[in-house]
Amino acid sequence: QVQLVESGGGLVQPGGSLRLSCAASGSIFRIDDVGWYRQTSGKQRELIAAITVGGRTEYDNSVKGRFTISRDNAKRTFALEMHSLKPEDTAVYFCSAEILPTGQLSPEPYWGQGTQVTVSS
């Protein structure tokens, strides 16, 4: 019953900004590491940003300085703020989280459905 739901994708001009959001729901005991991935048609999904339970963040060099990942543990939501967007940022963006459901022994990976981001003039 654990689910991740994404929102915030859309069409934006080069140099513009978007904020992606991901909300976790269900019977959740703990959420561990969270990441944002992106995937273009015919290419492998790649990790671009991650945040740990303690708030430590890591970014792929392609987005470092432009994107910011965050989490709100109380609300069980995660965000990716994207600035100075470039056409090469165009992709389907996915959120993913290691989640320990209530009553389970080990955390499991969960994925959102993906949201399209298109950067074009």
PDB file of C-alpha atoms in Angstrom:
ATOM      1  CA  GLN A   1       0.000   0.000   0.000  1.00  0.00           C
ATOM      2  CA  VAL A   2       3.001   2.304   0.143  1.00  0.00           C
ATOM      3  CA  GLN A   3       2.903   4.744  -2.733  1.00  0.00           C
ATOM      4  CA  LEU A   4       4.861   7.703  -4.079  1.00  0.00           C
ATOM      5  CA  VAL A   5       3.021  10.322  -6.112  1.00  0.00           C
ATOM      6  CA  GLU A   6       4.841  12.993  -8.094  1.00  0.00           C
ATOM      7  CA  SER A   7       3.715  16.371  -9.360  1.00  0.00           C
ATOM      8  CA  GLY A   8       5.094  19.610 -10.735  1.00  0.00           C
ATOM      9  CA  GLY A   9       6.341  18.706 -14.186  1.00  0.00           C
ATOM     10  CA  GLY A  10       5.586  20.758 -17.251  1.00  0.00           C
ATOM     11  CA  LEU A  11       6.898  22.947 -20.035  1.00  0.00           C
ATOM     12  CA  VAL A  12       9.369  25.682 -19.158  1.00  0.00           C
ATOM     13  CA  GLN A  13      11.637  28.021 -21.112  1.00  0.00           C
ATOM     14  CA  PRO A  14      15.411  27.707 -20.939  1.00  0.00           C
ATOM     15  CA  GLY A  15      16.643  29.526 -17.863  1.00  0.00           C
ATOM     16  CA  GLY A  16      13.360  28.985 -16.087  1.00  0.00           C
ATOM     17  CA  SER A  17      12.517  27.103 -12.928  1.00  0.00           C
ATOM     18  CA  LEU A  18      10.305  24.266 -11.786  1.00  0.00           C
ATOM     19  CA  ARG A  19       9.621  22.591  -8.475  1.00  0.00           C
ATOM     20  CA  LEU A  20       8.898  18.892  -8.434  1.00  0.00           C
ATOM     21  CA  SER A  21       7.194  17.298  -5.471  1.00  0.00           C
ATOM     22  CA  CYS A  22       6.805  13.717  -4.325  1.00  0.00           C
ATOM     23  CA  ALA A  23       4.462  12.600  -1.566  1.00  0.00           C
ATOM     24  CA  ALA A  24       4.663   9.270   0.223  1.00  0.00           C
ATOM     25  CA  SER A  25       1.567   7.612   1.601  1.00  0.00           C
ATOM     26  CA  GLY A  26       0.559   4.333   3.176  1.00  0.00           C
ATOM     27  CA  SER A  27       1.551   2.434   6.285  1.00  0.00           C
ATOM     28  CA  ILE A  28       5.109   3.698   6.662  1.00  0.00           C
ATOM     29  CA  PHE A  29       7.389   3.160   9.609  1.00  0.00           C
ATOM     30  CA  ARG A  30      10.474   4.912   8.276  1.00  0.00           C
ATOM     31  CA  ILE A  31      11.755   6.556   5.117  1.00  0.00           C
ATOM     32  CA  ASP A  32      15.480   6.293   4.543  1.00  0.00           C
ATOM     33  CA  ASP A  33      17.384   7.669   1.563  1.00  0.00           C
ATOM     34  CA  VAL A  34      15.492   9.569  -1.122  1.00  0.00           C
ATOM     35  CA  GLY A  35      16.586  10.256  -4.663  1.00  0.00           C
ATOM     36  CA  TRP A  36      15.489  11.968  -7.838  1.00  0.00           C
ATOM     37  CA  TYR A  37      16.196  10.318 -11.170  1.00  0.00           C
ATOM     38  CA  ARG A  38      15.630  11.308 -14.753  1.00  0.00           C
ATOM     39  CA  GLN A  39      15.323   9.363 -17.954  1.00  0.00           C
ATOM     40  CA  THR A  40      15.155  10.341 -21.606  1.00  0.00           C
ATOM     41  CA  SER A  41      13.751   8.142 -24.338  1.00  0.00           C
ATOM     42  CA  GLY A  42      16.086   5.271 -25.104  1.00  0.00           C
ATOM     43  CA  LYS A  43      18.462   6.071 -22.262  1.00  0.00           C
ATOM     44  CA  GLN A  44      19.070   4.568 -18.859  1.00  0.00           C
ATOM     45  CA  ARG A  45      17.552   6.172 -15.806  1.00  0.00           C
ATOM     46  CA  GLU A  46      20.168   8.159 -13.914  1.00  0.00           C
ATOM     47  CA  LEU A  47      20.374   9.455 -10.377  1.00  0.00           C
ATOM     48  CA  ILE A  48      20.751  13.222 -10.265  1.00  0.00           C
ATOM     49  CA  ALA A  49      20.150  14.083  -6.607  1.00  0.00           C
ATOM     50  CA  ALA A  50      19.919  12.249  -3.294  1.00  0.00           C
ATOM     51  CA  ILE A  51      19.277  13.095   0.334  1.00  0.00           C
ATOM     52  CA  THR A  52      19.784  10.955   3.419  1.00  0.00           C
ATOM     53  CA  VAL A  53      17.717  10.766   6.587  1.00  0.00           C
ATOM     54  CA  GLY A  54      20.189  13.133   8.217  1.00  0.00           C
ATOM     55  CA  GLY A  55      19.844  15.647   5.413  1.00  0.00           C
ATOM     56  CA  ARG A  56      23.137  15.068   3.639  1.00  0.00           C
ATOM     57  CA  THR A  57      22.763  15.793  -0.069  1.00  0.00           C
ATOM     58  CA  GLU A  58      24.630  14.722  -3.173  1.00  0.00           C
ATOM     59  CA  TYR A  59      24.216  15.884  -6.756  1.00  0.00           C
ATOM     60  CA  ASP A  60      25.306  14.768 -10.141  1.00  0.00           C
ATOM     61  CA  ASN A  61      27.664  17.258 -11.732  1.00  0.00           C
ATOM     62  CA  SER A  62      25.151  17.947 -14.481  1.00  0.00           C
ATOM     63  CA  VAL A  63      22.761  19.575 -11.997  1.00  0.00           C
ATOM     64  CA  LYS A  64      25.041  20.696  -9.187  1.00  0.00           C
ATOM     65  CA  GLY A  65      24.505  24.341  -8.372  1.00  0.00           C
ATOM     66  CA  ARG A  66      21.187  24.451 -10.213  1.00  0.00           C
ATOM     67  CA  PHE A  67      19.023  21.832  -8.493  1.00  0.00           C
ATOM     68  CA  THR A  68      18.225  21.435  -4.805  1.00  0.00           C
ATOM     69  CA  ILE A  69      16.773  18.332  -3.190  1.00  0.00           C
ATOM     70  CA  SER A  70      14.922  18.548   0.108  1.00  0.00           C
ATOM     71  CA  ARG A  71      12.667  16.517   2.352  1.00  0.00           C
ATOM     72  CA  ASP A  72      10.014  17.174   4.951  1.00  0.00           C
ATOM     73  CA  ASN A  73       9.919  14.127   7.184  1.00  0.00           C
ATOM     74  CA  ALA A  74       6.837  15.281   9.062  1.00  0.00           C
ATOM     75  CA  LYS A  75       4.838  15.693   5.858  1.00  0.00           C
ATOM     76  CA  ARG A  76       6.541  12.733   4.180  1.00  0.00           C
ATOM     77  CA  THR A  77       7.228  14.784   1.095  1.00  0.00           C
ATOM     78  CA  PHE A  78      10.296  15.374  -1.024  1.00  0.00           C
ATOM     79  CA  ALA A  79      11.080  18.114  -3.489  1.00  0.00           C
ATOM     80  CA  LEU A  80      13.442  18.947  -6.295  1.00  0.00           C
ATOM     81  CA  GLU A  81      13.849  22.637  -7.013  1.00  0.00           C
ATOM     82  CA  MET A  82      15.224  23.182 -10.490  1.00  0.00           C
ATOM     83  CA  HIS A  83      16.668  26.482 -11.664  1.00  0.00           C
ATOM     84  CA  SER A  84      18.492  27.712 -14.746  1.00  0.00           C
ATOM     85  CA  LEU A  85      16.936  24.896 -16.712  1.00  0.00           C
ATOM     86  CA  LYS A  86      18.518  23.829 -19.969  1.00  0.00           C
ATOM     87  CA  PRO A  87      17.090  21.934 -22.945  1.00  0.00           C
ATOM     88  CA  GLU A  88      19.250  18.972 -21.973  1.00  0.00           C
ATOM     89  CA  ASP A  89      17.323  18.778 -18.703  1.00  0.00           C
ATOM     90  CA  THR A  90      14.307  17.594 -20.671  1.00  0.00           C
ATOM     91  CA  ALA A  91      13.380  14.156 -19.339  1.00  0.00           C
ATOM     92  CA  VAL A  92      10.929  12.183 -17.278  1.00  0.00           C
ATOM     93  CA  TYR A  93      11.760  12.734 -13.631  1.00  0.00           C
ATOM     94  CA  PHE A  94      11.168  10.072 -10.994  1.00  0.00           C
ATOM     95  CA  CYS A  95      11.364  10.146  -7.238  1.00  0.00           C
ATOM     96  CA  SER A  96      12.508   7.083  -5.356  1.00  0.00           C
ATOM     97  CA  ALA A  97      12.771   6.258  -1.684  1.00  0.00           C
ATOM     98  CA  GLU A  98      13.917   3.443   0.535  1.00  0.00           C
ATOM     99  CA  ILE A  99      10.915   2.869   2.761  1.00  0.00           C
ATOM    100  CA  LEU A 100      10.359   0.523   5.686  1.00  0.00           C
ATOM    101  CA  PRO A 101       6.645  -0.277   5.785  1.00  0.00           C
ATOM    102  CA  THR A 102       5.062  -0.820   9.173  1.00  0.00           C
ATOM    103  CA  GLY A 103       5.479  -4.427  10.243  1.00  0.00           C
ATOM    104  CA  GLN A 104       8.219  -5.242   7.743  1.00  0.00           C
ATOM    105  CA  LEU A 105      11.775  -6.235   8.589  1.00  0.00           C
ATOM    106  CA  SER A 106      13.711  -4.515   5.818  1.00  0.00           C
ATOM    107  CA  PRO A 107      13.240  -1.369   3.750  1.00  0.00           C
ATOM    108  CA  GLU A 108      12.261  -1.642   0.112  1.00  0.00           C
ATOM    109  CA  PRO A 109      12.689   0.702  -2.851  1.00  0.00           C
ATOM    110  CA  TYR A 110       9.621   2.568  -4.066  1.00  0.00           C
ATOM    111  CA  TRP A 111       9.186   4.687  -7.174  1.00  0.00           C
ATOM    112  CA  GLY A 112       6.891   7.435  -8.289  1.00  0.00           C
ATOM    113  CA  GLN A 113       5.121   7.277 -11.627  1.00  0.00           C
ATOM    114  CA  GLY A 114       7.319   9.917 -13.224  1.00  0.00           C
ATOM    115  CA  THR A 115       6.588  13.442 -14.381  1.00  0.00           C
ATOM    116  CA  GLN A 116       7.594  15.001 -17.693  1.00  0.00           C
ATOM    117  CA  VAL A 117       9.820  18.067 -17.713  1.00  0.00           C
ATOM    118  CA  THR A 118      10.300  19.768 -21.066  1.00  0.00           C
ATOM    119  CA  VAL A 119      12.680  22.702 -21.438  1.00  0.00           C
ATOM    120  CA  SER A 120      12.108  24.483 -24.722  1.00  0.00           C
ATOM    121  CA  SER A 121      11.649  27.958 -26.111  1.00  0.00           C
TER     122      SER A 121
END
